[in-house]
CSV table of C-alpha atoms and ligand atoms in Angstrom, one decimal:
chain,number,residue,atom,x,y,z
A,1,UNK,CA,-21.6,18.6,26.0
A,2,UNK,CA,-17.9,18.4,24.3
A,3,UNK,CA,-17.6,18.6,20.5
A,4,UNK,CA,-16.4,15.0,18.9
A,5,UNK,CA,-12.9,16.0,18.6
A,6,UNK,CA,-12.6,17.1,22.3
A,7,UNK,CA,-13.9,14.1,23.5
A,8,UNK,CA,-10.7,12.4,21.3
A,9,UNK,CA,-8.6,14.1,22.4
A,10,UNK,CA,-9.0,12.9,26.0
A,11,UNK,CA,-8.4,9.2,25.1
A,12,UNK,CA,-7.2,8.7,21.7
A,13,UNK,CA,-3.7,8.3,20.6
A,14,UNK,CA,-3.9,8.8,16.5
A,15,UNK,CA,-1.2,6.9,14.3
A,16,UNK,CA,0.9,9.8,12.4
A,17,UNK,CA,-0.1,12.0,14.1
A,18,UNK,CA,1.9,14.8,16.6
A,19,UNK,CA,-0.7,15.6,19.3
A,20,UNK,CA,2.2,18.1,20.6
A,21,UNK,CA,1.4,20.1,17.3
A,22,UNK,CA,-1.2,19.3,15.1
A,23,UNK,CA,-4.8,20.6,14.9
A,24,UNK,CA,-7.7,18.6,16.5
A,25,UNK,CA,-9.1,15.4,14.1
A,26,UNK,CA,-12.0,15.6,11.2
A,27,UNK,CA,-15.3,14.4,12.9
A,28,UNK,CA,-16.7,12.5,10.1
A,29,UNK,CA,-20.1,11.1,10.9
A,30,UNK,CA,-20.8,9.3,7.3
A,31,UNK,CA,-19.3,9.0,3.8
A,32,UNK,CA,-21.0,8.3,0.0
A,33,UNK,CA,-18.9,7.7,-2.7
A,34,UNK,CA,-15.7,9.7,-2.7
A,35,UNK,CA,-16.9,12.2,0.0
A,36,UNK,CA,-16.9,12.4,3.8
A,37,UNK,CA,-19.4,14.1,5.6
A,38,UNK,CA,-18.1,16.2,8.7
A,39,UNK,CA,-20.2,16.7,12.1
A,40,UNK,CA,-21.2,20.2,10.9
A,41,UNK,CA,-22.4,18.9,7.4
A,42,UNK,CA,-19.9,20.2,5.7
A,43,UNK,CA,-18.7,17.5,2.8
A,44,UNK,CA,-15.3,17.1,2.6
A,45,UNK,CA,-13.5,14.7,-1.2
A,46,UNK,CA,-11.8,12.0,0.1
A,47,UNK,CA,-8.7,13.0,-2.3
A,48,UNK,CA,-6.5,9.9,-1.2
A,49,UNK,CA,-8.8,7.6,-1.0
A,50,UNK,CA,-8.9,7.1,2.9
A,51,UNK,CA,-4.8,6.7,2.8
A,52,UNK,CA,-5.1,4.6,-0.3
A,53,UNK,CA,-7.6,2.0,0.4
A,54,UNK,CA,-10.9,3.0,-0.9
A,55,UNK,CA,-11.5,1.9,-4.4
A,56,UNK,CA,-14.9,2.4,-5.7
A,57,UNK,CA,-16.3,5.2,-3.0
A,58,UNK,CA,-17.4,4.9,0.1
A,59,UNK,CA,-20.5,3.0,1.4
A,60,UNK,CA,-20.8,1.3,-2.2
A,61,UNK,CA,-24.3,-1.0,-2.0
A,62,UNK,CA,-22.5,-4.0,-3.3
A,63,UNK,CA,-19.9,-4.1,-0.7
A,64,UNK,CA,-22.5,-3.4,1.9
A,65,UNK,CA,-24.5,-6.2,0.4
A,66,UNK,CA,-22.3,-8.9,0.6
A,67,UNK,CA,-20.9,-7.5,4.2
A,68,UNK,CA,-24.0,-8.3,5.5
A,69,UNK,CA,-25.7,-11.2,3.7
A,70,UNK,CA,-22.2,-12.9,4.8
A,71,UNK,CA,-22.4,-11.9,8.1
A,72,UNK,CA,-25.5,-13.1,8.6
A,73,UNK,CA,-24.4,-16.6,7.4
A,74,UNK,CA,-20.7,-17.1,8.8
A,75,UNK,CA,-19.4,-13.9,11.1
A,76,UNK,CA,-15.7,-16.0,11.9
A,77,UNK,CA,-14.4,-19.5,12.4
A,78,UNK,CA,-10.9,-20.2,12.9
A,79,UNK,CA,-8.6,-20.8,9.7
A,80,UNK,CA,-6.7,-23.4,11.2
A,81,UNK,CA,-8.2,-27.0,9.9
A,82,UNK,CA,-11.1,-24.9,8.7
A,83,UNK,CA,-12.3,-23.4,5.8
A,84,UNK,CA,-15.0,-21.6,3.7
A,85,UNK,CA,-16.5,-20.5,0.9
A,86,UNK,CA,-15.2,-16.9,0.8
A,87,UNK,CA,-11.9,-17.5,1.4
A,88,UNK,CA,-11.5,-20.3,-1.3
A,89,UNK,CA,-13.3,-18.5,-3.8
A,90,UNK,CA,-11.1,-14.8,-3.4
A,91,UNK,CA,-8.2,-17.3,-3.5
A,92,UNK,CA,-9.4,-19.0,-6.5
A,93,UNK,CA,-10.4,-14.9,-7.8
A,94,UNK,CA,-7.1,-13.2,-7.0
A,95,UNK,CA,-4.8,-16.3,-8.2
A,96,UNK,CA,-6.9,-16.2,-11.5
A,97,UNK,CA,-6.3,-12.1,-11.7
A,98,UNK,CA,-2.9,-12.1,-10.1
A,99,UNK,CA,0.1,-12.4,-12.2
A,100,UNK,CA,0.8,-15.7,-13.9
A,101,UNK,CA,2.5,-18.6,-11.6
A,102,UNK,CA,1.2,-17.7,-8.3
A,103,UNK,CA,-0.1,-21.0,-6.8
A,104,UNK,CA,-0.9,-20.3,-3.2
A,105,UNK,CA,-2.8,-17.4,-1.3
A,106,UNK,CA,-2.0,-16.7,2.5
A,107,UNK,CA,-3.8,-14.7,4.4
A,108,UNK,CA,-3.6,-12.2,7.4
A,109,UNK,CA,-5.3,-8.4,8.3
A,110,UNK,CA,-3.0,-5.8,6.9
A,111,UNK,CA,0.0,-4.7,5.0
A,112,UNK,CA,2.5,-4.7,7.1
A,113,UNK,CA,1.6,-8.1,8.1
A,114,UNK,CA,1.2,-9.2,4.6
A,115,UNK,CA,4.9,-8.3,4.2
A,116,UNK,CA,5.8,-9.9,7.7
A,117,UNK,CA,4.6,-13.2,6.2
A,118,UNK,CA,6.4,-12.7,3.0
A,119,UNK,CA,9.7,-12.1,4.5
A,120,UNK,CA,9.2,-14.9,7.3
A,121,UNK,CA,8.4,-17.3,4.1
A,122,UNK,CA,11.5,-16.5,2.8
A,123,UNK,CA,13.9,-16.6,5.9
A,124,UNK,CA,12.0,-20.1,7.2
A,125,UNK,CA,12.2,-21.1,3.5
A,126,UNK,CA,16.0,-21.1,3.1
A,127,UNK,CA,16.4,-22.9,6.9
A,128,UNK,CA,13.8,-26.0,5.3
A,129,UNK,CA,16.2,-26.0,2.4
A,130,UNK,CA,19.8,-26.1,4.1
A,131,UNK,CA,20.7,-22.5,3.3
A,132,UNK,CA,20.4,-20.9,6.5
A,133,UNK,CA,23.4,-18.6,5.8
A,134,UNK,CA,21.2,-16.9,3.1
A,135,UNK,CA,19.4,-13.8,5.5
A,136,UNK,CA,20.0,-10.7,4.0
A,137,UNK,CA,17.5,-9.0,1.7
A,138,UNK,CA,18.1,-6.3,-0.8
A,139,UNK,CA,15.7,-3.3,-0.3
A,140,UNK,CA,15.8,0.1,-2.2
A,141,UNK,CA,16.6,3.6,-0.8
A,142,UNK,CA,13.1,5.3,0.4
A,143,UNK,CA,11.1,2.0,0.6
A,144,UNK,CA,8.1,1.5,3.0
A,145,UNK,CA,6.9,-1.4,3.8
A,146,UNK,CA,4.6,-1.4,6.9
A,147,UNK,CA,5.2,-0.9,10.6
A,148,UNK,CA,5.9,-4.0,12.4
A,149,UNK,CA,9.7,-4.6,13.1
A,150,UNK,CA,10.3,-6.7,10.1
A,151,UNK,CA,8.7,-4.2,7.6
A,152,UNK,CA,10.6,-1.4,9.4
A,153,UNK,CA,13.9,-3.7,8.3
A,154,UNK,CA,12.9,-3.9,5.0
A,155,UNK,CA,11.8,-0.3,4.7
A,156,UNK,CA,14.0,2.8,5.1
A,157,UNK,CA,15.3,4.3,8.0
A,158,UNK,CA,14.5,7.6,6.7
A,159,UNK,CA,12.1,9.4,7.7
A,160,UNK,CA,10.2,6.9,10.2
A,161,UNK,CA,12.0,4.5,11.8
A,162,UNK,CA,15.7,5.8,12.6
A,163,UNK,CA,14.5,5.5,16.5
A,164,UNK,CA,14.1,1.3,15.8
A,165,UNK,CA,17.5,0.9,14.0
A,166,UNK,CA,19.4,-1.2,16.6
A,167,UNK,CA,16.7,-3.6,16.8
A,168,UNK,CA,16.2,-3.9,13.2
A,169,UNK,CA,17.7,-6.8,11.1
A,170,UNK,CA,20.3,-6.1,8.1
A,171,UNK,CA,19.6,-5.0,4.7
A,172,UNK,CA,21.3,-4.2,1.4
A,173,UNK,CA,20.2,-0.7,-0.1
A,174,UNK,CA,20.1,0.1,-3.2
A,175,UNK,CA,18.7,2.6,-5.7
A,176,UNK,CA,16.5,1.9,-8.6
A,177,UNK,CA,19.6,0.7,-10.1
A,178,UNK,CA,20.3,-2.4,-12.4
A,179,UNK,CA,23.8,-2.3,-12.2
A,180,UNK,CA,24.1,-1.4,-8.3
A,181,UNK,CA,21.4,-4.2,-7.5
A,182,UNK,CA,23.7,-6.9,-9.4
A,183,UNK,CA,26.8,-5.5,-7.9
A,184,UNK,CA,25.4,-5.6,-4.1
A,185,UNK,CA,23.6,-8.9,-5.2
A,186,UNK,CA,27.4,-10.1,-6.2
A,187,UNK,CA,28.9,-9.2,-2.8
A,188,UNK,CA,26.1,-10.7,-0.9
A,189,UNK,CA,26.6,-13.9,-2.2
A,190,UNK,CA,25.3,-16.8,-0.8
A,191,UNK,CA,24.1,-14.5,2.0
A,192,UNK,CA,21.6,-13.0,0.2
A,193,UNK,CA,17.7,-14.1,1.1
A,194,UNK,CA,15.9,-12.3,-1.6
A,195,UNK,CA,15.3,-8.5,-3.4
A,196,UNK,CA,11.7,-6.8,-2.0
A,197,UNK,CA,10.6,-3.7,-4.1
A,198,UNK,CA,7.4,-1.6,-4.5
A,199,UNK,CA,7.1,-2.2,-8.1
A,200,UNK,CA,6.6,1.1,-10.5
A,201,UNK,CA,5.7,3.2,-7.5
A,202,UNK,CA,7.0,3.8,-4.2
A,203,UNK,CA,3.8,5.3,-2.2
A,204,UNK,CA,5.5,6.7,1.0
A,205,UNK,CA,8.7,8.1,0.0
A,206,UNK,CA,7.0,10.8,-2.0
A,207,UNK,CA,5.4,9.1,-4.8
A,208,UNK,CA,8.1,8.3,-6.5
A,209,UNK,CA,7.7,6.4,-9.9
A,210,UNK,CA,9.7,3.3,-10.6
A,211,UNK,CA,10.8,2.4,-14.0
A,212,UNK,CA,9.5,-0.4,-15.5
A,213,UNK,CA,12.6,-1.9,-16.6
A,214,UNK,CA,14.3,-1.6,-13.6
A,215,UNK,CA,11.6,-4.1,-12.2
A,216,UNK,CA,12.3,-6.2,-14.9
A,217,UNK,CA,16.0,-6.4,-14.5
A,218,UNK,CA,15.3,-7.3,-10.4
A,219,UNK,CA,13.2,-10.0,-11.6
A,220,UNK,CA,16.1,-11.0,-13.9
A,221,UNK,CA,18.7,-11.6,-11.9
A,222,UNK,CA,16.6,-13.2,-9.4
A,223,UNK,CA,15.7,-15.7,-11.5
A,224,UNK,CA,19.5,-15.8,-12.5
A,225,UNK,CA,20.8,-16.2,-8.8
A,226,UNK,CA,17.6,-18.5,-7.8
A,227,UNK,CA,16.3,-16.4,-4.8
A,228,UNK,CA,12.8,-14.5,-4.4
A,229,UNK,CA,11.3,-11.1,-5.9
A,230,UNK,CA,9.0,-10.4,-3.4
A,231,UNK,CA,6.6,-7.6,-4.9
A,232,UNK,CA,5.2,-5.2,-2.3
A,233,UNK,CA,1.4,-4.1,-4.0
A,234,UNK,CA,-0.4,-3.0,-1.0
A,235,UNK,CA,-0.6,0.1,-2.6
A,236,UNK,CA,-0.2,-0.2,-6.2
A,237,UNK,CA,-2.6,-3.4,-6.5
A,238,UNK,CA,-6.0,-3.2,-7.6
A,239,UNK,CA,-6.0,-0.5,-10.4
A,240,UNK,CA,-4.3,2.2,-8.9
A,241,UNK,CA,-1.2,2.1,-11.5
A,242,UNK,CA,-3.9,1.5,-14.5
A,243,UNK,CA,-3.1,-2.1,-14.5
A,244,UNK,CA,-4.5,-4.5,-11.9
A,245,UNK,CA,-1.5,-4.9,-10.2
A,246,UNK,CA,1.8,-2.9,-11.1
A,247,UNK,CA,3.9,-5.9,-11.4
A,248,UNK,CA,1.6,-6.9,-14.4
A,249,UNK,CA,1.9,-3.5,-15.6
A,250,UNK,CA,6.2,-4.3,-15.9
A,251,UNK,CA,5.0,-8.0,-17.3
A,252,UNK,CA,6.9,-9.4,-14.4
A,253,UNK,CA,5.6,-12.4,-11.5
A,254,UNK,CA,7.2,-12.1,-8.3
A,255,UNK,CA,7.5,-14.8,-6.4
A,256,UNK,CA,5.8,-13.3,-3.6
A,257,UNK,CA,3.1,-10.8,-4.3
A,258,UNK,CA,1.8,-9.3,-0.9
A,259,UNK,CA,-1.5,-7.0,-0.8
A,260,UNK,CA,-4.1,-5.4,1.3
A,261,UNK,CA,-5.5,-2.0,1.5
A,262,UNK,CA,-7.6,-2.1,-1.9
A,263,UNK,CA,-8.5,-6.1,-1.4
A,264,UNK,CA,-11.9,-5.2,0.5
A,265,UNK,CA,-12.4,-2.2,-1.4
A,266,UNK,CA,-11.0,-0.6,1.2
A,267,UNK,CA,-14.1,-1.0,3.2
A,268,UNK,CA,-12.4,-4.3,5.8
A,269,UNK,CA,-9.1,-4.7,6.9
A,270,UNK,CA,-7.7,-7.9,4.8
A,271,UNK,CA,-4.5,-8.8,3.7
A,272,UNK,CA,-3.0,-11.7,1.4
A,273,UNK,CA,0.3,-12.8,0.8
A,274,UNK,CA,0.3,-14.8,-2.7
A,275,UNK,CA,3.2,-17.2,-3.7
A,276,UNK,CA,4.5,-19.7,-6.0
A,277,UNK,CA,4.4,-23.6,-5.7
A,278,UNK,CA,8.0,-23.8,-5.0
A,279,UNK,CA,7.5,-21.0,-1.9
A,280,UNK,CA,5.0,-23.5,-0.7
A,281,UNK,CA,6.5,-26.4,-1.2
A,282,UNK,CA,9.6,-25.9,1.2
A,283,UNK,CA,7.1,-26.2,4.1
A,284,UNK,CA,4.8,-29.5,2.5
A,285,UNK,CA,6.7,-32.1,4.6
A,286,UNK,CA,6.0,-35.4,7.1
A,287,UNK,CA,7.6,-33.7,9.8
A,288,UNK,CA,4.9,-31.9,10.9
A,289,UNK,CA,6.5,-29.6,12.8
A,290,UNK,CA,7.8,-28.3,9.9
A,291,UNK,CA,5.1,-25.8,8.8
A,292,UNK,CA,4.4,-21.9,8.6
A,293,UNK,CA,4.6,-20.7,12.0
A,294,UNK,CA,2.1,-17.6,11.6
A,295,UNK,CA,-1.1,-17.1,11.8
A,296,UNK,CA,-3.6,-14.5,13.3
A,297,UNK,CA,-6.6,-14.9,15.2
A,298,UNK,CA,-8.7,-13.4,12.2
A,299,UNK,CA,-7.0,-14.5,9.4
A,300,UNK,CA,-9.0,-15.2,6.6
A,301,UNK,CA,-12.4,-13.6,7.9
A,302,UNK,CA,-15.5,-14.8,5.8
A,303,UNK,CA,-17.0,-11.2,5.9
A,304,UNK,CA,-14.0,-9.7,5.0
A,305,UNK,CA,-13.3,-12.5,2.3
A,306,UNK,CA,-16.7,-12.4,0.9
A,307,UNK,CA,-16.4,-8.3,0.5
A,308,UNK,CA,-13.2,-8.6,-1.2
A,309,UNK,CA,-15.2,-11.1,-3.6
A,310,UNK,CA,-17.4,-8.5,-4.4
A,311,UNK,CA,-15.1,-5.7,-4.5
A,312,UNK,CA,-12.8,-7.9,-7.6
A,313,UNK,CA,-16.1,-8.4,-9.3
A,314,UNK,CA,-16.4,-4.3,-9.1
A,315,UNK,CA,-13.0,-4.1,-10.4
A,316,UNK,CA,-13.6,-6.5,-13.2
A,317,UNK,CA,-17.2,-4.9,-13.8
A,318,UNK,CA,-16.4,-1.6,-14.2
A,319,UNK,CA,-12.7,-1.6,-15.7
A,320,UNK,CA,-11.2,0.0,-12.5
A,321,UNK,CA,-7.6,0.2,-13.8
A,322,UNK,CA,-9.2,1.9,-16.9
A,323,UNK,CA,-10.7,4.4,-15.1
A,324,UNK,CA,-8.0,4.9,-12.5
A,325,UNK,CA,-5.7,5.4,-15.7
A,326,UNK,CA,-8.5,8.1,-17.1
A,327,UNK,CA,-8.9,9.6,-14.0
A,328,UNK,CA,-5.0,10.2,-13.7
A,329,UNK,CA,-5.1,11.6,-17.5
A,330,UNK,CA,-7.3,14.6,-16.4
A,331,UNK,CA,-5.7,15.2,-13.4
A,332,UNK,CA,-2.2,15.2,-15.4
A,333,UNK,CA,-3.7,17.3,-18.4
A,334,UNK,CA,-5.1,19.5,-15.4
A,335,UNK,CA,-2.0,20.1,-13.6
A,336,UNK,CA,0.9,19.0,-16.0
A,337,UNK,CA,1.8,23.4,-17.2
A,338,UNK,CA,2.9,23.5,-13.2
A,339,UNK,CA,5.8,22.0,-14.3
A,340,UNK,CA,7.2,25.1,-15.2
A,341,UNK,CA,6.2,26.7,-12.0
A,342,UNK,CA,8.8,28.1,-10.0
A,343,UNK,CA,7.3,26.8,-6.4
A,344,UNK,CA,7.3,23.3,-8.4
A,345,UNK,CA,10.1,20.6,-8.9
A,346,UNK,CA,8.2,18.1,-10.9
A,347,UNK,CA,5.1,16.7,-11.8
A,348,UNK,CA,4.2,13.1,-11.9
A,349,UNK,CA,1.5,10.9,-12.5
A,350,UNK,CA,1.3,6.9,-12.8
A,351,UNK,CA,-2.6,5.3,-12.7
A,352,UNK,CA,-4.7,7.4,-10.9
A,353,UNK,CA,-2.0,8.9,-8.8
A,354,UNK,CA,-0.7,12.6,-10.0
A,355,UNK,CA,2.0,14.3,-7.9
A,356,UNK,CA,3.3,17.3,-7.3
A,357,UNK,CA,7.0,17.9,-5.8
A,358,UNK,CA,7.4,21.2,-4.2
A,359,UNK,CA,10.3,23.4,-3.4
A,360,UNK,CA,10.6,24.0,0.3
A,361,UNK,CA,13.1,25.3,2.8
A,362,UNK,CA,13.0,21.7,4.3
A,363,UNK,CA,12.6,18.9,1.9
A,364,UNK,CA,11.4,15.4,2.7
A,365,UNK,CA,8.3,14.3,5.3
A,366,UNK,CA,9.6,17.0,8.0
A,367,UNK,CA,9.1,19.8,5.4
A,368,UNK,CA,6.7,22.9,6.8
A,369,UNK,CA,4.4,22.6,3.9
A,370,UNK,CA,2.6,19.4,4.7
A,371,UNK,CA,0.6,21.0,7.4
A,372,UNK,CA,-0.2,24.2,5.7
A,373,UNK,CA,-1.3,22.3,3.0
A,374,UNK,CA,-3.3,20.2,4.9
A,375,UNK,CA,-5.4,22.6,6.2
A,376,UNK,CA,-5.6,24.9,3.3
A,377,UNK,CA,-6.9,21.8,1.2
A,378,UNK,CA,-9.3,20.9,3.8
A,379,UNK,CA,-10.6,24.8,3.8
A,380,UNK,CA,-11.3,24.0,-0.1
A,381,UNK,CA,-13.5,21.3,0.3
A,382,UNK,CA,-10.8,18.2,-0.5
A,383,UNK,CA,-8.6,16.1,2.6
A,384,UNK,CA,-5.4,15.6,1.0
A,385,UNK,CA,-2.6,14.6,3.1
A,386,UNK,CA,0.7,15.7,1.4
A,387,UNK,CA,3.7,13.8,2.3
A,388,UNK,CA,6.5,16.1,3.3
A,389,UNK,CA,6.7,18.7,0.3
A,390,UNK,CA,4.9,16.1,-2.1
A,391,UNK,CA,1.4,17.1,-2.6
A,392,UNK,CA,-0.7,14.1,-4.4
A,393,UNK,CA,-3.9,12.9,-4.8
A,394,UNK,CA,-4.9,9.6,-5.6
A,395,UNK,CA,-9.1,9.4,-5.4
A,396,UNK,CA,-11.8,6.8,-5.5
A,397,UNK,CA,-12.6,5.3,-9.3
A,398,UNK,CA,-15.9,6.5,-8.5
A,399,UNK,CA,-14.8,10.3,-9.0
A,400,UNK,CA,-16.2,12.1,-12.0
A,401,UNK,CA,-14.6,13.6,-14.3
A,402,UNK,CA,-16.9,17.0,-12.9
A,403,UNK,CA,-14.7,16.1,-9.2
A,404,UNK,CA,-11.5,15.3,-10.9
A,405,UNK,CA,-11.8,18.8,-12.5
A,406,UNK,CA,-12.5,20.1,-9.2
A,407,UNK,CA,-9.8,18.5,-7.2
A,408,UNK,CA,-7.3,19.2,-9.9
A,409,UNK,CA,-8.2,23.1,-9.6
A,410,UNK,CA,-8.0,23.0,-5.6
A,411,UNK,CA,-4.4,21.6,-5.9
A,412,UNK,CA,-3.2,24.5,-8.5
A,413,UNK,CA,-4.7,26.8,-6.1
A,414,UNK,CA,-3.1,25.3,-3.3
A,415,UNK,CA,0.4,25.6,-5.4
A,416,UNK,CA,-0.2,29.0,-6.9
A,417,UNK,CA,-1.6,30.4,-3.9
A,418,UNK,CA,1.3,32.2,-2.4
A,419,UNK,CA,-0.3,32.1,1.5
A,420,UNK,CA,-1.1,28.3,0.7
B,1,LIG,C1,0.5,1.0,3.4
B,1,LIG,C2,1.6,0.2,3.0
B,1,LIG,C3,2.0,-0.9,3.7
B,1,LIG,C4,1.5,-1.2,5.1
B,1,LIG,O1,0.1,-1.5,5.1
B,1,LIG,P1,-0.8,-1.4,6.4
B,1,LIG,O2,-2.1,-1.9,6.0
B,1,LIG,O3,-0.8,0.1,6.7
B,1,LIG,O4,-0.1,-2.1,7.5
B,1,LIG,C5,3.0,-1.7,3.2
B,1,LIG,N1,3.5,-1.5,2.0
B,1,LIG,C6,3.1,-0.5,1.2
B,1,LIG,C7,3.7,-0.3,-0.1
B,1,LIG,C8,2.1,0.4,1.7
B,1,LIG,O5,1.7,1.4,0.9
């Protein structure tokens, strides 16, 4: 009989993942709160919350609850001249959570698709207004906004997606710059379609933090030039920055607010791209021809709806952004003397995300420490997943403050460990 992993490794192809190089997969066979349980019983913390999704643990009896009493009831119906109840009531939810002035709630699977509809929203939108000329978005240096080919555009390049740059559409990059945003805003002109940011922090490109005010100048001087903040929170929504969403966090509302990964808990894939009236309204027209051109086959799934129901109550219940933010004040307290640490560059911490920038011969995602620190975490009991030379964790809100201890000493070993 083969193992798990060499039965994978016949027919799987893995995202992220160089199967020239890298050691065979985990073989998880369950998971309970923030831990996953490996084929050979070994328990393994879920450090980054299942690459950011997980919110409240695995396996949590409420979400498995309303998975299944809503299954039983409506599996999936189309959402094209139908509805339900789940999807109306989390749209009624998340508009009532969401920043203030967000009207309308579309839905699709993932994040990058939730930031494929944003940015087709905003291209179709100038055409349905007369202002076709207006195509080029503003995007900051190290931004990562999904996969498909319009995320790619919006995202960086660098590291990912050099391979993909002739097919990709132009962009404006900036830094998290106030006066370089205006400036590249001025010489755009009337060709510019809108600014797209991860607000207060940018996930992929090493966790790196966003100031506040900074958000609050883009939002400025979109609302000065009339075209769309479109505020990418498929990571930072849902608690993870110690407010619900980030954006709330700067006291800013985008005009398009685009999430995923935490909206089912992190149990179901579900997206949702939330606008304003006035986004919506440039497609509400007789013509009827004239409407969104997008839709998947499972947008709007009732079980996936009706688990992200009970996943906001969760939030709302037990105060996650309060307990992300306490969470991320242990593991800061725990970790925060590295600072002075020759192997470390800096230390940082927003929500329940603490970081740790390390010095390495090659810095960025191709540095030689991300694999080595992979499997040394793994060896101590805790799957973290460093990006590049940035080792982070980012757990569950169900973690302890026992299990925030523990995965706070792991990652000083794992940085004062000279062989780690
Ligand atoms: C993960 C992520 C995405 C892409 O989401 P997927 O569900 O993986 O497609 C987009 N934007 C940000 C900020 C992300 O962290």
């Amino acid at each position: 009989m083969s193992s798990l992993p060499e039965r994978d490794g016949r027919v799987v192809w893995h995202p992220y993942t160089q199967h020239g190089c890298e050691g065979p997969p985990l073989p998880v066979v369950g998971a309970a709160g923030a831990w996953l349980e490996l084929a050979d019983g070994r328990r393994v913390f879920d450090g980054i919350s299942s690459w950011w999704a997980t919110l409240h643990g695995h396996g949590h009896p409420r979400l498995i609850a309303a998975m299944t009493t809503q299954a039983r009831r409506l599996d999936h119906v189309l959402f094209a001249g139908a509805t339900h109840e789940p999807a109306v009531a989390l749209a009624e939810q998340l508009l009532a959570v969401a920043p203030p002035g967000l009207a309308r709630v579309f839905y699709s699977d993932d994040g990058s698709t939730a930031v494929e509809v944003a940015l087709k929203m905003v291209l179709h939108g100038w055409q349905q207004r007369g202002a076709s000329d207006r195509r080029v978005f503003v995007a900051l240096h190290g931004a990562y906004h999904g996969d498909t080919f319009g995320a790619m555009a919006v995202g960086d390049r660098d590291p990912f997606f050099t391979a993909y740059a002739p097919w990709l559409f132009e962009v404006a990059r900036v830094s998290c710059d106030a006066a370089e945003l205006r400036r590249t805003l001025a010489a755009l002109g009337e060709r510019a379609a809108g600014v797209v940011l991860e607000p207060l922090l940018q996930g992929a490109a090493g966790m790196r933090l966003v100031a506040p005010e900074f958000v609050r100048e883009a939002r400025r001087v979109c609302t000065e030039l009339g075209i769309p903040l479109i505020a990418d929170e498929v990571m930072t929504g849902f608690g993870r920055t110690g407010a619900m969403f980030a954006c709330q966090r700067a006291g800013v509302t985008p005009d398009l607010l685009c999430l995923a990964k935490g909206l089912t808990g992190g149990v179901l894939p579900l997206a949702a791209t939330l606008v304003t009236a006035s986004v919506f309204d440039a497609f509400v027209h007789r013509e009827r021809t004239r409407f969104f051109p997008h839709g998947h086959t499972f947008t709007a799934n009732p079980i996936a709806c009706a688990v992200a129901r009970e996943s906001l109550a969760l939030c709302r219940e037990n105060d996650v952004p309060q307990r992300f933010a306490a969470i991320g004040a242990m593991l800061h307290e725990a970790l925060a003397d590295l600072r002075s640490h020759p192997r470390v560059l800096d230390v940082r911490q927003l929500g329940g995300m603490v970081a740790l920038e390390l010095r390495s011969e090659r810095m960025g995602y191709g540095s030689e420490l991300a694999l080595r620190l992979r499997a040394e975490s793994l060896r101590r009991g805790v799957l973290l997943r460093p990006l590049g030379n940035v080792l982070y964790a980012l757990p569950p809100a169900c973690t302890t403050d026992a299990e925030a201890a523990m995965l706070a000493e792991v990652m000083r070993a794992l940085v004062v460990d000279a062989d780690a």
